[in-house]
Amino acid sequence: MHSNTIHKAAAAATAPSAVSPEELRLINAYTRRELGEDEVYVFSLTLCDNDVDRDGERFSVESLFALEKLFVGKTGIFDHDPSAKNQAARIFACEVVHDPARKTAMGDAYFSLKARAYMPKTEENRALREMIDGGILKEVSVGCAVAHTLCSICGQEYITCTHRKGEVYGGKLCCGELTNPTDAYEWSFVAVPAQKQAGVTKAKRKEKSMEDILKSLESKKGAPLSGADCEKLLGYINELKQAAKDGVFYRESLTSEVLRLSAAVQPDISRDTMACMTKAMSIAQLKEVKTAFEKQKSKEFAPVPQLYGGSAKKNTESNGQFTI
Ligand SMILES: [Zn+2]
């Protein structure tokens, strides 16, 4: 969102949210050219909260405070279309807000992460602005990365414990607590049919971790995988395939090393017998044997002082015989 894409809005059909001089100062930190208050469209949105979502997860309050910092400056796009450059908005301020009138499903104090975002008023984003004003763009989806998803019952990593999200243990609801956010990605508007209340409202969608995807596959009762989850899963499988290929390659080269060394230091054991033995060995055992053979070889074929002429000659012969 740079000033080279800014066109003066002809006639903005809707009045923007009032922008304070302080907000204008924050906005202008992102623009190449100083924008006047009539040139920017500013709106509020809720990015996420500490209530349990439809995936049976919630952000901890500490996570909201971490995200408060991470989301400032992040751009939002319309329907995940990054090519719609003129239809992007940028968050310029975030604030964690406590709502004393509301409790979470877990029964504790409710906090949400509110953001203020702006877009320069242009002809291209006029329809988008009208949709926000008209309440047609109600949902915002956000993406972020968290280091841990902890079980609300036992505090262990959710992936490692036996509790299940959505179930109640001793009167306490199990959910995944999303903690230690490490990054916030772009956020996007999701078009949904107009509803009663106008304005941009809240929905959060955080990226599922691979552990979560695998866990929901294993339990066979997790939420169905979204397109993005499937894509992520396929990417993971491809990574594993590559890792497996590398592993096979590594094992093969280790085995041929061992066979080569064996011929040198254990000439009485046939290659076939040795090959048979290596098949039953683990990678660690192959490495162990290789190291032992190498040691043996370097000892056996160390340069021998001329004094022991006879054995030196013998070694040279065997050396010649087995050098590959
Ligand atoms: Zn647990």
GROMACS .gro file of C-alpha atoms in nm, residues 97-272:
model
  176
   97VAL     CA    1  -0.984  -0.499   2.544
   98HIS     CA    2  -1.163  -0.644   2.846
   99ASP     CA    3  -1.540  -0.675   2.823
  100PRO     CA    4  -1.675  -0.692   3.181
  101ALA     CA    5  -2.024  -0.781   3.052
  102ARG     CA    6  -1.908  -1.104   2.895
  103LYS     CA    7  -1.760  -1.431   3.020
  104THR     CA    8  -1.587  -1.697   2.814
  105ALA     CA    9  -1.727  -2.049   2.773
  106MET     CA   10  -1.472  -2.149   3.036
  107GLY     CA   11  -1.634  -1.900   3.273
  108ASP     CA   12  -1.352  -1.650   3.300
  109ALA     CA   13  -1.305  -1.285   3.208
  110TYR     CA   14  -1.345  -1.207   2.840
  111PHE     CA   15  -1.072  -1.030   2.645
  112SER     CA   16  -1.049  -0.959   2.276
  113LEU     CA   17  -0.791  -0.815   2.042
  114LYS     CA   18  -0.930  -0.510   1.863
  115ALA     CA   19  -0.758  -0.349   1.571
  116ARG     CA   20  -0.789  -0.028   1.379
  117ALA     CA   21  -0.715  -0.052   1.009
  118TYR     CA   22  -0.702   0.193   0.725
  119MET     CA   23  -0.699   0.200   0.351
  120PRO     CA   24  -0.632   0.497   0.131
  121LYS     CA   25  -0.960   0.592  -0.036
  122THR     CA   26  -0.941   0.491  -0.400
  123GLU     CA   27  -1.192   0.421  -0.674
  124GLU     CA   28  -1.073   0.058  -0.675
  125ASN     CA   29  -1.154  -0.007  -0.311
  126ARG     CA   30  -1.475   0.191  -0.308
  127ALA     CA   31  -1.694  -0.119  -0.338
  128LEU     CA   32  -1.495  -0.282  -0.062
  129ARG     CA   33  -1.546   0.016   0.166
  130GLU     CA   34  -1.917   0.011   0.093
  131MET     CA   35  -1.932  -0.356   0.181
  132ILE     CA   36  -1.762  -0.291   0.513
  133ASP     CA   37  -1.998  -0.004   0.588
  134GLY     CA   38  -2.296  -0.210   0.483
  135GLY     CA   39  -2.204  -0.502   0.703
  136ILE     CA   40  -2.156  -0.739   0.412
  137LEU     CA   41  -1.793  -0.791   0.501
  138LYS     CA   42  -1.850  -0.911   0.851
  139GLU     CA   43  -1.586  -1.169   0.898
  140VAL     CA   44  -1.218  -1.135   0.917
  141SER     CA   45  -0.997  -1.438   0.923
  142VAL     CA   46  -0.654  -1.410   1.073
  143GLY     CA   47  -0.354  -1.637   1.048
  144CYS     CA   48  -0.087  -1.669   1.310
  145ALA     CA   49   0.162  -1.919   1.442
  146VAL     CA   50   0.174  -2.032   1.803
  147ALA     CA   51   0.450  -2.232   1.968
  148HIS     CA   52   0.224  -2.442   2.190
  149THR     CA   53  -0.128  -2.573   2.213
  150LEU     CA   54  -0.173  -2.673   2.575
  151CYS     CA   55  -0.449  -2.889   2.721
  152SER     CA   56  -0.672  -2.682   2.949
  153ILE     CA   57  -0.720  -2.982   3.179
  154CYS     CA   58  -0.365  -3.101   3.245
  155GLY     CA   59  -0.149  -2.822   3.101
  156GLN     CA   60   0.050  -3.067   2.887
  157GLU     CA   61   0.098  -3.021   2.512
  158TYR     CA   62  -0.245  -3.117   2.379
  159ILE     CA   63  -0.089  -3.358   2.129
  160THR     CA   64   0.072  -3.561   2.406
  161CYS     CA   65  -0.216  -3.600   2.651
  162THR     CA   66  -0.526  -3.818   2.653
  163HIS     CA   67  -0.789  -3.545   2.702
  164ARG     CA   68  -1.010  -3.447   2.412
  165LYS     CA   69  -1.128  -3.100   2.313
  166GLY     CA   70  -1.495  -3.039   2.376
  167GLU     CA   71  -1.522  -3.303   2.645
  168VAL     CA   72  -1.579  -3.225   3.010
  169TYR     CA   73  -1.350  -3.367   3.279
  170GLY     CA   74  -1.451  -3.319   3.641
  171GLY     CA   75  -1.684  -3.037   3.540
  172LYS     CA   76  -1.410  -2.862   3.341
  173LEU     CA   77  -1.426  -2.815   2.964
  174CYS     CA   78  -1.124  -2.935   2.769
  175CYS     CA   79  -0.992  -2.694   2.510
  176GLY     CA   80  -0.660  -2.624   2.343
  177GLU     CA   81  -0.492  -2.315   2.486
  178LEU     CA   82  -0.294  -2.140   2.214
  179THR     CA   83   0.016  -1.996   2.374
  180ASN     CA   84   0.338  -1.819   2.277
  181PRO     CA   85   0.245  -1.672   1.939
  182THR     CA   86   0.554  -1.651   1.723
  183ASP     CA   87   0.417  -1.476   1.417
  184ALA     CA   88   0.111  -1.309   1.274
  185TYR     CA   89   0.041  -1.337   0.905
  186GLU     CA   90  -0.189  -1.148   0.677
  187TRP     CA   91  -0.551  -1.131   0.766
  188SER     CA   92  -0.835  -1.126   0.520
  189PHE     CA   93  -1.193  -1.026   0.474
  190VAL     CA   94  -1.436  -1.308   0.421
  191ALA     CA   95  -1.757  -1.218   0.242
  192VAL     CA   96  -2.069  -1.348   0.410
  193PRO     CA   97  -2.432  -1.261   0.343
  194ALA     CA   98  -2.543  -0.936   0.504
  195GLN     CA   99  -2.676  -0.981   0.851
  196LYS     CA  100  -2.864  -0.769   1.096
  197GLN     CA  101  -2.585  -0.595   1.269
  198ALA     CA  102  -2.372  -0.376   1.049
  199GLY     CA  103  -2.001  -0.335   1.067
  200VAL     CA  104  -1.699  -0.552   1.053
  201THR     CA  105  -1.713  -0.820   1.314
  202LYS     CA  106  -1.511  -1.098   1.434
  203ALA     CA  107  -1.422  -1.444   1.352
  204LYS     CA  108  -1.090  -1.591   1.408
  205ARG     CA  109  -0.928  -1.869   1.229
  206LYS     CA  110  -0.584  -1.964   1.318
  207GLU     CA  111  -0.375  -2.204   1.123
  208LYS     CA  112  -0.395  -2.560   1.243
  209SER     CA  113  -0.065  -2.710   1.339
  210MET     CA  114   0.043  -3.035   1.174
  211GLU     CA  115   0.007  -3.209   1.514
  212ASP     CA  116  -0.354  -3.097   1.529
  213ILE     CA  117  -0.427  -3.217   1.177
  214LEU     CA  118  -0.270  -3.556   1.251
  215LYS     CA  119  -0.447  -3.579   1.584
  216SER     CA  120  -0.785  -3.506   1.431
  217LEU     CA  121  -0.716  -3.771   1.165
  218GLU     CA  122  -0.624  -4.022   1.435
  219SER     CA  123  -0.924  -3.950   1.656
  220LYS     CA  124  -1.150  -3.970   1.347
  221LYS     CA  125  -1.380  -3.720   1.507
  222GLY     CA  126  -1.202  -3.389   1.468
  223ALA     CA  127  -1.339  -3.114   1.251
  224PRO     CA  128  -1.324  -3.200   0.880
  225LEU     CA  129  -1.005  -3.081   0.716
  226SER     CA  130  -1.028  -2.755   0.528
  227GLY     CA  131  -0.868  -2.705   0.187
  228ALA     CA  132  -0.579  -2.528   0.354
  229ASP     CA  133  -0.535  -2.815   0.602
  230CYS     CA  134  -0.530  -3.070   0.317
  231GLU     CA  135  -0.271  -2.862   0.135
  232LYS     CA  136  -0.062  -2.843   0.449
  233LEU     CA  137  -0.096  -3.217   0.503
  234LEU     CA  138   0.010  -3.292   0.144
  235GLY     CA  139   0.309  -3.064   0.188
  236TYR     CA  140   0.402  -3.254   0.503
  237ILE     CA  141   0.369  -3.590   0.326
  238ASN     CA  142   0.592  -3.467   0.044
  239GLU     CA  143   0.850  -3.355   0.297
  240LEU     CA  144   0.838  -3.699   0.457
  241LYS     CA  145   0.874  -3.863   0.116
  242GLN     CA  146   1.183  -3.655   0.047
  243ALA     CA  147   1.321  -3.734   0.393
  244ALA     CA  148   1.257  -4.105   0.333
  245LYS     CA  149   1.436  -4.084  -0.002
  246ASP     CA  150   1.732  -3.914   0.165
  247GLY     CA  151   1.726  -4.181   0.435
  248VAL     CA  152   1.735  -4.463   0.179
  249PHE     CA  153   2.017  -4.291  -0.005
  250TYR     CA  154   2.210  -4.246   0.317
  251ARG     CA  155   2.164  -4.611   0.415
  252GLU     CA  156   2.276  -4.730   0.074
  253SER     CA  157   2.593  -4.523   0.076
  254LEU     CA  158   2.669  -4.628   0.434
  255THR     CA  159   2.620  -4.995   0.339
  256SER     CA  160   2.850  -4.974   0.037
  257GLU     CA  161   3.111  -4.803   0.256
  258VAL     CA  162   3.091  -5.089   0.505
  259LEU     CA  163   3.115  -5.352   0.227
  260ARG     CA  164   3.415  -5.177   0.077
  261LEU     CA  165   3.591  -5.155   0.415
  262SER     CA  166   3.498  -5.513   0.501
  263ALA     CA  167   3.667  -5.638   0.185
  264ALA     CA  168   3.982  -5.461   0.302
  265VAL     CA  169   3.986  -5.557   0.669
  266GLN     CA  170   3.784  -5.882   0.674
  267PRO     CA  171   3.877  -6.044   0.341
  268ASP     CA  172   3.770  -6.386   0.472
  269ILE     CA  173   3.409  -6.279   0.499
  270SER     CA  174   3.246  -6.286   0.156
  271ARG     CA  175   3.071  -5.982   0.021
  272ASP     CA  176   2.742  -6.175   0.009
   0.00000   0.00000   0.00000
